[in-house]
């Protein structure tokens, strides 16, 4: 999927969202509206400075990663449907915890953790693939046998469905979700402020360079993935040919475009496998 030119990005687009959220006041206001928690002082992790405006580890880039005095908040904005949203939140939660707890610290030192997803679609469907139609989904770890018992692990996962913004009771939440879904700020002061931030960010050469670098990195990862996939297929085909024992090692290497020493290594591995 081709990415938009930086000058055409809207607030909800990948790249622009992160650029605008570099403004501490904008980040704090968005979090306070959607999570209902106060953000005293926005602090960005040191690692993020190396690849600003993104925080990344183990191949996953978090959109907006905020540290307050007593809490950590990961904010993700999704404009297209994705698989395994629940497992994504689980993995992001694990990364937040690993980053939060330094080696040697006690578990009691873990800060409160919030995973906030803002989707432009309903991420949850019933068994008949019909959207549940909520504008917000809130998840806590609660005991199945007694719902009054909370695990109290200080984690919260909130997932918004901006496409149902009209159902939001809070007018501030409704206005923000409407802006994210339609790119129309209406009369909401904060949405108008975000629109102004977008206009200024489009003129920022630093953000533009970072956006272009992100695109190049993503394309490189796609190309790398394709090459690795082709390599894996060639290795599997060579393994099958070795089992058939109808070609020489040189012929197998040539047919699959593999170095001869790799085919020799595959042969050794097959010989070492226990007989059925």
PDB file of C-alpha atoms in Angstrom:
ATOM      1  CA  UNK A   1       0.000   0.000   0.000  1.00  0.00           C
ATOM      2  CA  UNK A   2       1.494   3.320  -1.141  1.00  0.00           C
ATOM      3  CA  UNK A   3       1.921   5.928   1.557  1.00  0.00           C
ATOM      4  CA  UNK A   4       0.688   9.478   1.222  1.00  0.00           C
ATOM      5  CA  UNK A   5       3.125  12.323   0.644  1.00  0.00           C
ATOM      6  CA  UNK A   6       3.930  13.936   3.980  1.00  0.00           C
ATOM      7  CA  UNK A   7       2.258  17.204   2.934  1.00  0.00           C
ATOM      8  CA  UNK A   8      -1.071  15.385   2.501  1.00  0.00           C
ATOM      9  CA  UNK A   9      -1.126  13.566   5.835  1.00  0.00           C
ATOM     10  CA  UNK A  10      -4.024  14.088   8.223  1.00  0.00           C
ATOM     11  CA  UNK A  11      -3.959  13.708  11.994  1.00  0.00           C
ATOM     12  CA  UNK A  12      -4.942  10.034  11.979  1.00  0.00           C
ATOM     13  CA  UNK A  13      -2.345   9.042   9.365  1.00  0.00           C
ATOM     14  CA  UNK A  14       0.702   7.046  10.387  1.00  0.00           C
ATOM     15  CA  UNK A  15       3.577   9.474  10.775  1.00  0.00           C
ATOM     16  CA  UNK A  16       1.497  12.592  11.370  1.00  0.00           C
ATOM     17  CA  UNK A  17      -0.145  11.198  14.503  1.00  0.00           C
ATOM     18  CA  UNK A  18       3.243  10.555  16.061  1.00  0.00           C
ATOM     19  CA  UNK A  19       4.566  13.949  14.972  1.00  0.00           C
ATOM     20  CA  UNK A  20       1.655  15.854  16.514  1.00  0.00           C
ATOM     21  CA  UNK A  21       1.771  13.774  19.682  1.00  0.00           C
ATOM     22  CA  UNK A  22       5.341  14.963  20.214  1.00  0.00           C
ATOM     23  CA  UNK A  23       3.638  18.033  21.663  1.00  0.00           C
ATOM     24  CA  UNK A  24       3.331  17.244  25.415  1.00  0.00           C
ATOM     25  CA  UNK A  25       0.158  19.307  25.841  1.00  0.00           C
ATOM     26  CA  UNK A  26      -1.561  17.549  22.946  1.00  0.00           C
ATOM     27  CA  UNK A  27      -0.530  14.120  24.274  1.00  0.00           C
ATOM     28  CA  UNK A  28      -1.735  14.927  27.783  1.00  0.00           C
ATOM     29  CA  UNK A  29      -5.096  16.272  26.593  1.00  0.00           C
ATOM     30  CA  UNK A  30      -5.756  13.278  24.329  1.00  0.00           C
ATOM     31  CA  UNK A  31      -4.932  10.813  27.108  1.00  0.00           C
ATOM     32  CA  UNK A  32      -7.005  12.682  29.675  1.00  0.00           C
ATOM     33  CA  UNK A  33     -10.023  12.742  27.372  1.00  0.00           C
ATOM     34  CA  UNK A  34      -9.894   9.100  26.353  1.00  0.00           C
ATOM     35  CA  UNK A  35      -8.604   7.469  29.547  1.00  0.00           C
ATOM     36  CA  UNK A  36      -9.916   9.866  32.169  1.00  0.00           C
ATOM     37  CA  UNK A  37      -6.561  10.016  33.962  1.00  0.00           C
ATOM     38  CA  UNK A  38      -4.489  13.078  34.712  1.00  0.00           C
ATOM     39  CA  UNK A  39      -1.070  13.331  33.100  1.00  0.00           C
ATOM     40  CA  UNK A  40       1.104  15.492  35.316  1.00  0.00           C
ATOM     41  CA  UNK A  41       4.234  15.666  33.201  1.00  0.00           C
ATOM     42  CA  UNK A  42       4.837  13.929  29.883  1.00  0.00           C
ATOM     43  CA  UNK A  43       8.249  12.288  29.649  1.00  0.00           C
ATOM     44  CA  UNK A  44       9.489  10.398  26.612  1.00  0.00           C
ATOM     45  CA  UNK A  45      11.838   7.402  27.088  1.00  0.00           C
ATOM     46  CA  UNK A  46      15.526   7.866  26.324  1.00  0.00           C
ATOM     47  CA  UNK A  47      15.529   5.207  23.621  1.00  0.00           C
ATOM     48  CA  UNK A  48      12.937   7.211  21.700  1.00  0.00           C
ATOM     49  CA  UNK A  49      15.394  10.078  21.287  1.00  0.00           C
ATOM     50  CA  UNK A  50      17.573   7.912  19.043  1.00  0.00           C
ATOM     51  CA  UNK A  51      14.754   7.246  16.601  1.00  0.00           C
ATOM     52  CA  UNK A  52      12.371  10.141  17.384  1.00  0.00           C
ATOM     53  CA  UNK A  53       9.453  10.397  17.215  1.00  0.00           C
ATOM     54  CA  UNK A  54       9.109   6.655  17.659  1.00  0.00           C
ATOM     55  CA  UNK A  55       9.810   4.198  20.457  1.00  0.00           C
ATOM     56  CA  UNK A  56      10.805   0.779  19.148  1.00  0.00           C
ATOM     57  CA  UNK A  57      12.099  -2.532  20.415  1.00  0.00           C
ATOM     58  CA  UNK A  58      12.271  -6.104  19.081  1.00  0.00           C
ATOM     59  CA  UNK A  59      10.971  -5.043  15.686  1.00  0.00           C
ATOM     60  CA  UNK A  60       7.800  -3.318  16.930  1.00  0.00           C
ATOM     61  CA  UNK A  61       7.313   0.421  16.757  1.00  0.00           C
ATOM     62  CA  UNK A  62       4.991   1.918  19.354  1.00  0.00           C
ATOM     63  CA  UNK A  63       3.095   4.962  18.097  1.00  0.00           C
ATOM     64  CA  UNK A  64       3.172   7.127  21.225  1.00  0.00           C
ATOM     65  CA  UNK A  65       4.885   6.029  24.422  1.00  0.00           C
ATOM     66  CA  UNK A  66       4.431   8.330  27.413  1.00  0.00           C
ATOM     67  CA  UNK A  67       5.895   8.187  30.880  1.00  0.00           C
ATOM     68  CA  UNK A  68       4.373  10.049  33.801  1.00  0.00           C
ATOM     69  CA  UNK A  69       5.579  10.000  37.400  1.00  0.00           C
ATOM     70  CA  UNK A  70       3.441   7.011  38.318  1.00  0.00           C
ATOM     71  CA  UNK A  71       2.198   5.598  35.019  1.00  0.00           C
ATOM     72  CA  UNK A  72       3.175   4.510  31.519  1.00  0.00           C
ATOM     73  CA  UNK A  73       0.813   4.928  28.585  1.00  0.00           C
ATOM     74  CA  UNK A  74       1.098   3.410  25.125  1.00  0.00           C
ATOM     75  CA  UNK A  75      -1.223   5.042  22.567  1.00  0.00           C
ATOM     76  CA  UNK A  76      -1.823   3.320  19.221  1.00  0.00           C
ATOM     77  CA  UNK A  77      -3.910   4.649  16.332  1.00  0.00           C
ATOM     78  CA  UNK A  78      -5.102   2.110  13.757  1.00  0.00           C
ATOM     79  CA  UNK A  79      -6.684   3.225  10.486  1.00  0.00           C
ATOM     80  CA  UNK A  80      -7.068  -0.258   8.954  1.00  0.00           C
ATOM     81  CA  UNK A  81      -8.273  -3.599  10.287  1.00  0.00           C
ATOM     82  CA  UNK A  82      -5.672  -5.932  11.748  1.00  0.00           C
ATOM     83  CA  UNK A  83      -5.457  -9.480  13.000  1.00  0.00           C
ATOM     84  CA  UNK A  84      -5.062 -10.605  16.615  1.00  0.00           C
ATOM     85  CA  UNK A  85      -5.679  -7.254  18.303  1.00  0.00           C
ATOM     86  CA  UNK A  86      -5.869  -8.967  21.687  1.00  0.00           C
ATOM     87  CA  UNK A  87      -2.465 -10.578  21.246  1.00  0.00           C
ATOM     88  CA  UNK A  88      -1.058  -7.253  20.067  1.00  0.00           C
ATOM     89  CA  UNK A  89      -2.160  -5.597  23.315  1.00  0.00           C
ATOM     90  CA  UNK A  90      -0.668  -8.495  25.255  1.00  0.00           C
ATOM     91  CA  UNK A  91       2.708  -8.115  23.510  1.00  0.00           C
ATOM     92  CA  UNK A  92       2.736  -4.335  23.853  1.00  0.00           C
ATOM     93  CA  UNK A  93       1.935  -4.739  27.537  1.00  0.00           C
ATOM     94  CA  UNK A  94       4.915  -7.052  27.972  1.00  0.00           C
ATOM     95  CA  UNK A  95       7.244  -4.542  26.297  1.00  0.00           C
ATOM     96  CA  UNK A  96       5.958  -1.731  28.487  1.00  0.00           C
ATOM     97  CA  UNK A  97       6.594  -3.800  31.622  1.00  0.00           C
ATOM     98  CA  UNK A  98      10.086  -4.846  30.543  1.00  0.00           C
ATOM     99  CA  UNK A  99      10.999  -1.243  29.835  1.00  0.00           C
ATOM    100  CA  UNK A 100       9.439  -0.045  33.080  1.00  0.00           C
ATOM    101  CA  UNK A 101      11.192  -2.469  35.421  1.00  0.00           C
ATOM    102  CA  UNK A 102      14.949  -2.098  35.456  1.00  0.00           C
ATOM    103  CA  UNK A 103      17.133  -5.124  36.220  1.00  0.00           C
ATOM    104  CA  UNK A 104      17.253  -5.782  39.942  1.00  0.00           C
ATOM    105  CA  UNK A 105      14.131  -3.781  40.793  1.00  0.00           C
ATOM    106  CA  UNK A 106      11.233  -5.341  42.662  1.00  0.00           C
ATOM    107  CA  UNK A 107       7.875  -6.022  40.990  1.00  0.00           C
ATOM    108  CA  UNK A 108       6.306  -3.500  43.341  1.00  0.00           C
ATOM    109  CA  UNK A 109       8.212  -0.824  41.392  1.00  0.00           C
ATOM    110  CA  UNK A 110       6.128  -1.436  38.267  1.00  0.00           C
ATOM    111  CA  UNK A 111       4.175   1.653  37.294  1.00  0.00           C
ATOM    112  CA  UNK A 112       0.492   1.657  36.397  1.00  0.00           C
ATOM    113  CA  UNK A 113       0.214   0.677  32.744  1.00  0.00           C
ATOM    114  CA  UNK A 114      -2.326   1.779  30.134  1.00  0.00           C
ATOM    115  CA  UNK A 115      -2.633   0.419  26.596  1.00  0.00           C
ATOM    116  CA  UNK A 116      -4.866   2.703  24.529  1.00  0.00           C
ATOM    117  CA  UNK A 117      -5.898   1.742  20.991  1.00  0.00           C
ATOM    118  CA  UNK A 118      -7.892   4.153  18.827  1.00  0.00           C
ATOM    119  CA  UNK A 119      -9.346   2.377  15.794  1.00  0.00           C
ATOM    120  CA  UNK A 120     -11.226   3.848  12.831  1.00  0.00           C
ATOM    121  CA  UNK A 121     -13.257   0.627  12.657  1.00  0.00           C
ATOM    122  CA  UNK A 122     -14.945  -1.779  15.050  1.00  0.00           C
ATOM    123  CA  UNK A 123     -12.246  -4.318  16.001  1.00  0.00           C
ATOM    124  CA  UNK A 124     -14.623  -6.773  17.668  1.00  0.00           C
ATOM    125  CA  UNK A 125     -17.158  -8.928  15.842  1.00  0.00           C
ATOM    126  CA  UNK A 126     -19.470 -11.746  16.890  1.00  0.00           C
ATOM    127  CA  UNK A 127     -19.341 -15.284  15.503  1.00  0.00           C
ATOM    128  CA  UNK A 128     -21.321 -14.129  12.474  1.00  0.00           C
ATOM    129  CA  UNK A 129     -18.764 -11.383  11.735  1.00  0.00           C
ATOM    130  CA  UNK A 130     -21.157  -8.637  12.825  1.00  0.00           C
ATOM    131  CA  UNK A 131     -19.529  -5.700  14.675  1.00  0.00           C
ATOM    132  CA  UNK A 132     -20.536  -5.373  18.318  1.00  0.00           C
ATOM    133  CA  UNK A 133     -21.072  -1.655  17.744  1.00  0.00           C
ATOM    134  CA  UNK A 134     -19.575  -0.193  20.927  1.00  0.00           C
ATOM    135  CA  UNK A 135     -17.579   3.014  20.755  1.00  0.00           C
ATOM    136  CA  UNK A 136     -15.343   1.908  23.623  1.00  0.00           C
ATOM    137  CA  UNK A 137     -14.155  -1.475  24.923  1.00  0.00           C
ATOM    138  CA  UNK A 138     -12.496  -1.551  28.369  1.00  0.00           C
ATOM    139  CA  UNK A 139     -10.570  -4.588  29.621  1.00  0.00           C
ATOM    140  CA  UNK A 140      -9.337  -5.402  33.136  1.00  0.00           C
ATOM    141  CA  UNK A 141      -8.176  -8.667  34.689  1.00  0.00           C
ATOM    142  CA  UNK A 142     -11.147  -9.802  36.798  1.00  0.00           C
ATOM    143  CA  UNK A 143     -11.810 -13.129  38.504  1.00  0.00           C
ATOM    144  CA  UNK A 144     -14.270 -15.305  36.568  1.00  0.00           C
ATOM    145  CA  UNK A 145     -15.593 -16.971  39.733  1.00  0.00           C
ATOM    146  CA  UNK A 146     -16.262 -13.654  41.490  1.00  0.00           C
ATOM    147  CA  UNK A 147     -16.323 -10.489  39.374  1.00  0.00           C
ATOM    148  CA  UNK A 148     -15.849  -8.344  42.476  1.00  0.00           C
ATOM    149  CA  UNK A 149     -12.298  -9.725  42.783  1.00  0.00           C
ATOM    150  CA  UNK A 150      -9.812  -7.745  40.695  1.00  0.00           C
ATOM    151  CA  UNK A 151      -6.311  -9.035  40.026  1.00  0.00           C
ATOM    152  CA  UNK A 152      -5.120  -5.491  40.748  1.00  0.00           C
ATOM    153  CA  UNK A 153      -2.125  -5.785  38.429  1.00  0.00           C
ATOM    154  CA  UNK A 154      -2.423  -2.047  37.688  1.00  0.00           C
ATOM    155  CA  UNK A 155      -3.010  -2.591  33.973  1.00  0.00           C
ATOM    156  CA  UNK A 156      -5.826  -1.271  31.812  1.00  0.00           C
ATOM    157  CA  UNK A 157      -6.530  -1.783  28.115  1.00  0.00           C
ATOM    158  CA  UNK A 158      -8.989   0.564  26.415  1.00  0.00           C
ATOM    159  CA  UNK A 159      -9.891   0.233  22.743  1.00  0.00           C
ATOM    160  CA  UNK A 160     -11.941   2.915  21.005  1.00  0.00           C
ATOM    161  CA  UNK A 161     -14.018   2.446  17.867  1.00  0.00           C
ATOM    162  CA  UNK A 162     -14.047   5.932  16.348  1.00  0.00           C
ATOM    163  CA  UNK A 163     -16.543   4.891  13.681  1.00  0.00           C
ATOM    164  CA  UNK A 164     -19.194   4.885  16.425  1.00  0.00           C
ATOM    165  CA  UNK A 165     -18.241   8.331  17.765  1.00  0.00           C
ATOM    166  CA  UNK A 166     -21.884   9.449  17.876  1.00  0.00           C
ATOM    167  CA  UNK A 167     -22.542   6.951  20.696  1.00  0.00           C
ATOM    168  CA  UNK A 168     -20.021   8.571  23.066  1.00  0.00           C
ATOM    169  CA  UNK A 169     -21.811  10.190  25.997  1.00  0.00           C
ATOM    170  CA  UNK A 170     -19.000  12.609  26.864  1.00  0.00           C
ATOM    171  CA  UNK A 171     -19.067  15.498  24.340  1.00  0.00           C
ATOM    172  CA  UNK A 172     -15.273  15.913  24.532  1.00  0.00           C
ATOM    173  CA  UNK A 173     -14.686  12.251  23.742  1.00  0.00           C
ATOM    174  CA  UNK A 174     -17.298  12.387  20.991  1.00  0.00           C
ATOM    175  CA  UNK A 175     -15.665  15.449  19.404  1.00  0.00           C
ATOM    176  CA  UNK A 176     -12.183  13.919  19.479  1.00  0.00           C
ATOM    177  CA  UNK A 177     -13.328  10.601  18.000  1.00  0.00           C
ATOM    178  CA  UNK A 178     -15.286  12.483  15.331  1.00  0.00           C
ATOM    179  CA  UNK A 179     -12.161  14.402  14.354  1.00  0.00           C
ATOM    180  CA  UNK A 180     -10.109  11.207  14.179  1.00  0.00           C
ATOM    181  CA  UNK A 181     -12.742   9.451  12.067  1.00  0.00           C
ATOM    182  CA  UNK A 182     -13.724  12.296   9.709  1.00  0.00           C
ATOM    183  CA  UNK A 183     -10.837  14.800   9.945  1.00  0.00           C
ATOM    184  CA  UNK A 184     -13.455  17.480  10.677  1.00  0.00           C
ATOM    185  CA  UNK A 185     -12.708  19.448  13.870  1.00  0.00           C
ATOM    186  CA  UNK A 186     -16.149  21.046  14.167  1.00  0.00           C
ATOM    187  CA  UNK A 187     -16.366  23.536  17.013  1.00  0.00           C
ATOM    188  CA  UNK A 188     -14.248  21.604  19.499  1.00  0.00           C
ATOM    189  CA  UNK A 189     -11.258  23.759  20.607  1.00  0.00           C
ATOM    190  CA  UNK A 190      -8.933  20.778  21.066  1.00  0.00           C
ATOM    191  CA  UNK A 191      -9.766  19.299  17.658  1.00  0.00           C
ATOM    192  CA  UNK A 192      -9.082  22.702  16.096  1.00  0.00           C
ATOM    193  CA  UNK A 193      -5.784  22.850  17.959  1.00  0.00           C
ATOM    194  CA  UNK A 194      -4.831  19.419  16.628  1.00  0.00           C
ATOM    195  CA  UNK A 195      -5.683  20.582  13.115  1.00  0.00           C
ATOM    196  CA  UNK A 196      -3.349  23.560  13.615  1.00  0.00           C
ATOM    197  CA  UNK A 197      -0.605  21.248  14.859  1.00  0.00           C
ATOM    198  CA  UNK A 198      -1.021  19.170  11.703  1.00  0.00           C
ATOM    199  CA  UNK A 199      -0.659  22.252   9.498  1.00  0.00           C
ATOM    200  CA  UNK A 200       2.537  23.249  11.320  1.00  0.00           C
ATOM    201  CA  UNK A 201       3.948  19.712  11.264  1.00  0.00           C
ATOM    202  CA  UNK A 202       3.522  19.553   7.472  1.00  0.00           C
ATOM    203  CA  UNK A 203       5.988  22.447   7.248  1.00  0.00           C
ATOM    204  CA  UNK A 204       8.494  20.807   9.596  1.00  0.00           C
ATOM    205  CA  UNK A 205      11.424  19.411   7.608  1.00  0.00           C
ATOM    206  CA  UNK A 206      12.612  17.303  10.549  1.00  0.00           C
ATOM    207  CA  UNK A 207       9.307  15.431  10.745  1.00  0.00           C
ATOM    208  CA  UNK A 208       9.255  15.051   6.981  1.00  0.00           C
ATOM    209  CA  UNK A 209      12.716  13.457   6.992  1.00  0.00           C
ATOM    210  CA  UNK A 210      11.670  11.103   9.780  1.00  0.00           C
ATOM    211  CA  UNK A 211       8.543  10.122   7.854  1.00  0.00           C
ATOM    212  CA  UNK A 212      10.579   9.380   4.726  1.00  0.00           C
ATOM    213  CA  UNK A 213      13.095   7.399   6.777  1.00  0.00           C
ATOM    214  CA  UNK A 214      10.246   5.393   8.319  1.00  0.00           C
ATOM    215  CA  UNK A 215       8.912   4.586   4.843  1.00  0.00           C
ATOM    216  CA  UNK A 216      12.340   3.442   3.668  1.00  0.00           C
ATOM    217  CA  UNK A 217      12.733   1.275   6.756  1.00  0.00           C
ATOM    218  CA  UNK A 218       9.317  -0.314   6.236  1.00  0.00           C
ATOM    219  CA  UNK A 219      10.059  -1.022   2.576  1.00  0.00           C
ATOM    220  CA  UNK A 220      13.415  -2.521   3.520  1.00  0.00           C
ATOM    221  CA  UNK A 221      11.660  -4.806   6.023  1.00  0.00           C
ATOM    222  CA  UNK A 222       9.195  -5.934   3.344  1.00  0.00           C
ATOM    223  CA  UNK A 223      12.003  -6.697   0.890  1.00  0.00           C
ATOM    224  CA  UNK A 224      13.960  -8.496   3.595  1.00  0.00           C
ATOM    225  CA  UNK A 225      10.909 -10.561   4.508  1.00  0.00           C
ATOM    226  CA  UNK A 226      10.376 -11.564   0.897  1.00  0.00           C
ATOM    227  CA  UNK A 227      14.015 -12.573   0.509  1.00  0.00           C
ATOM    228  CA  UNK A 228      13.921 -14.589   3.711  1.00  0.00           C
ATOM    229  CA  UNK A 229      10.723 -16.279   2.546  1.00  0.00           C
ATOM    230  CA  UNK A 230      12.266 -17.202  -0.797  1.00  0.00           C
ATOM    231  CA  UNK A 231      15.373 -18.520   0.977  1.00  0.00           C
ATOM    232  CA  UNK A 232      13.245 -20.665   3.266  1.00  0.00           C
ATOM    233  CA  UNK A 233      11.329 -22.088   0.304  1.00  0.00           C
ATOM    234  CA  UNK A 234      14.580 -22.916  -1.504  1.00  0.00           C
ATOM    235  CA  UNK A 235      15.936 -24.693   1.576  1.00  0.00           C
ATOM    236  CA  UNK A 236      12.735 -26.732   1.927  1.00  0.00           C
ATOM    237  CA  UNK A 237      12.798 -27.680  -1.764  1.00  0.00           C
ATOM    238  CA  UNK A 238      16.447 -28.717  -1.482  1.00  0.00           C
ATOM    239  CA  UNK A 239      15.606 -30.845   1.560  1.00  0.00           C
ATOM    240  CA  UNK A 240      12.852 -32.599  -0.381  1.00  0.00           C
ATOM    241  CA  UNK A 241      15.188 -33.273  -3.313  1.00  0.00           C
ATOM    242  CA  UNK A 242      17.806 -34.716  -0.967  1.00  0.00           C
ATOM    243  CA  UNK A 243      15.210 -37.093   0.457  1.00  0.00           C
ATOM    244  CA  UNK A 244      14.241 -38.193  -3.056  1.00  0.00           C
ATOM    245  CA  UNK A 245      17.932 -38.963  -3.794  1.00  0.00           C
ATOM    246  CA  UNK A 246      17.578 -38.440  -7.550  1.00  0.00           C
ATOM    247  CA  UNK A 247      19.948 -35.490  -8.123  1.00  0.00           C
ATOM    248  CA  UNK A 248      23.546 -34.754  -7.229  1.00  0.00           C
ATOM    249  CA  UNK A 249      24.331 -32.147  -4.585  1.00  0.00           C
ATOM    250  CA  UNK A 250      25.624 -29.824  -7.292  1.00  0.00           C
ATOM    251  CA  UNK A 251      22.409 -30.170  -9.300  1.00  0.00           C
ATOM    252  CA  UNK A 252      20.264 -29.441  -6.238  1.00  0.00           C
ATOM    253  CA  UNK A 253      22.335 -26.363  -5.382  1.00  0.00           C
ATOM    254  CA  UNK A 254      22.057 -25.059  -8.931  1.00  0.00           C
ATOM    255  CA  UNK A 255      18.325 -25.788  -9.195  1.00  0.00           C
ATOM    256  CA  UNK A 256      17.504 -23.916  -5.987  1.00  0.00           C
ATOM    257  CA  UNK A 257      20.070 -21.161  -6.279  1.00  0.00           C
ATOM    258  CA  UNK A 258      21.817 -22.187  -3.073  1.00  0.00           C
ATOM    259  CA  UNK A 259      25.529 -22.362  -2.234  1.00  0.00           C
ATOM    260  CA  UNK A 260      26.854 -25.915  -2.334  1.00  0.00           C
ATOM    261  CA  UNK A 261      27.979 -25.742   1.289  1.00  0.00           C
ATOM    262  CA  UNK A 262      24.366 -25.050   2.383  1.00  0.00           C
ATOM    263  CA  UNK A 263      23.161 -28.139   0.554  1.00  0.00           C
ATOM    264  CA  UNK A 264      25.980 -30.148   2.159  1.00  0.00           C
ATOM    265  CA  UNK A 265      24.864 -28.881   5.576  1.00  0.00           C
ATOM    266  CA  UNK A 266      21.278 -29.906   4.830  1.00  0.00           C
ATOM    267  CA  UNK A 267      22.520 -33.357   3.871  1.00  0.00           C
ATOM    268  CA  UNK A 268      24.373 -33.678   7.194  1.00  0.00           C
ATOM    269  CA  UNK A 269      21.278 -32.616   9.127  1.00  0.00           C
ATOM    270  CA  UNK A 270      19.141 -35.201   7.329  1.00  0.00           C
ATOM    271  CA  UNK A 271      21.713 -37.912   8.020  1.00  0.00           C
ATOM    272  CA  UNK A 272      21.703 -37.013  11.698  1.00  0.00           C
ATOM    273  CA  UNK A 273      17.927 -37.336  12.026  1.00  0.00           C
ATOM    274  CA  UNK A 274      16.737 -40.522  13.734  1.00  0.00           C
ATOM    275  CA  UNK A 275      15.214 -43.104  11.412  1.00  0.00           C
ATOM    276  CA  UNK A 276      11.429 -43.598  11.645  1.00  0.00           C
TER     277      UNK A 276
END
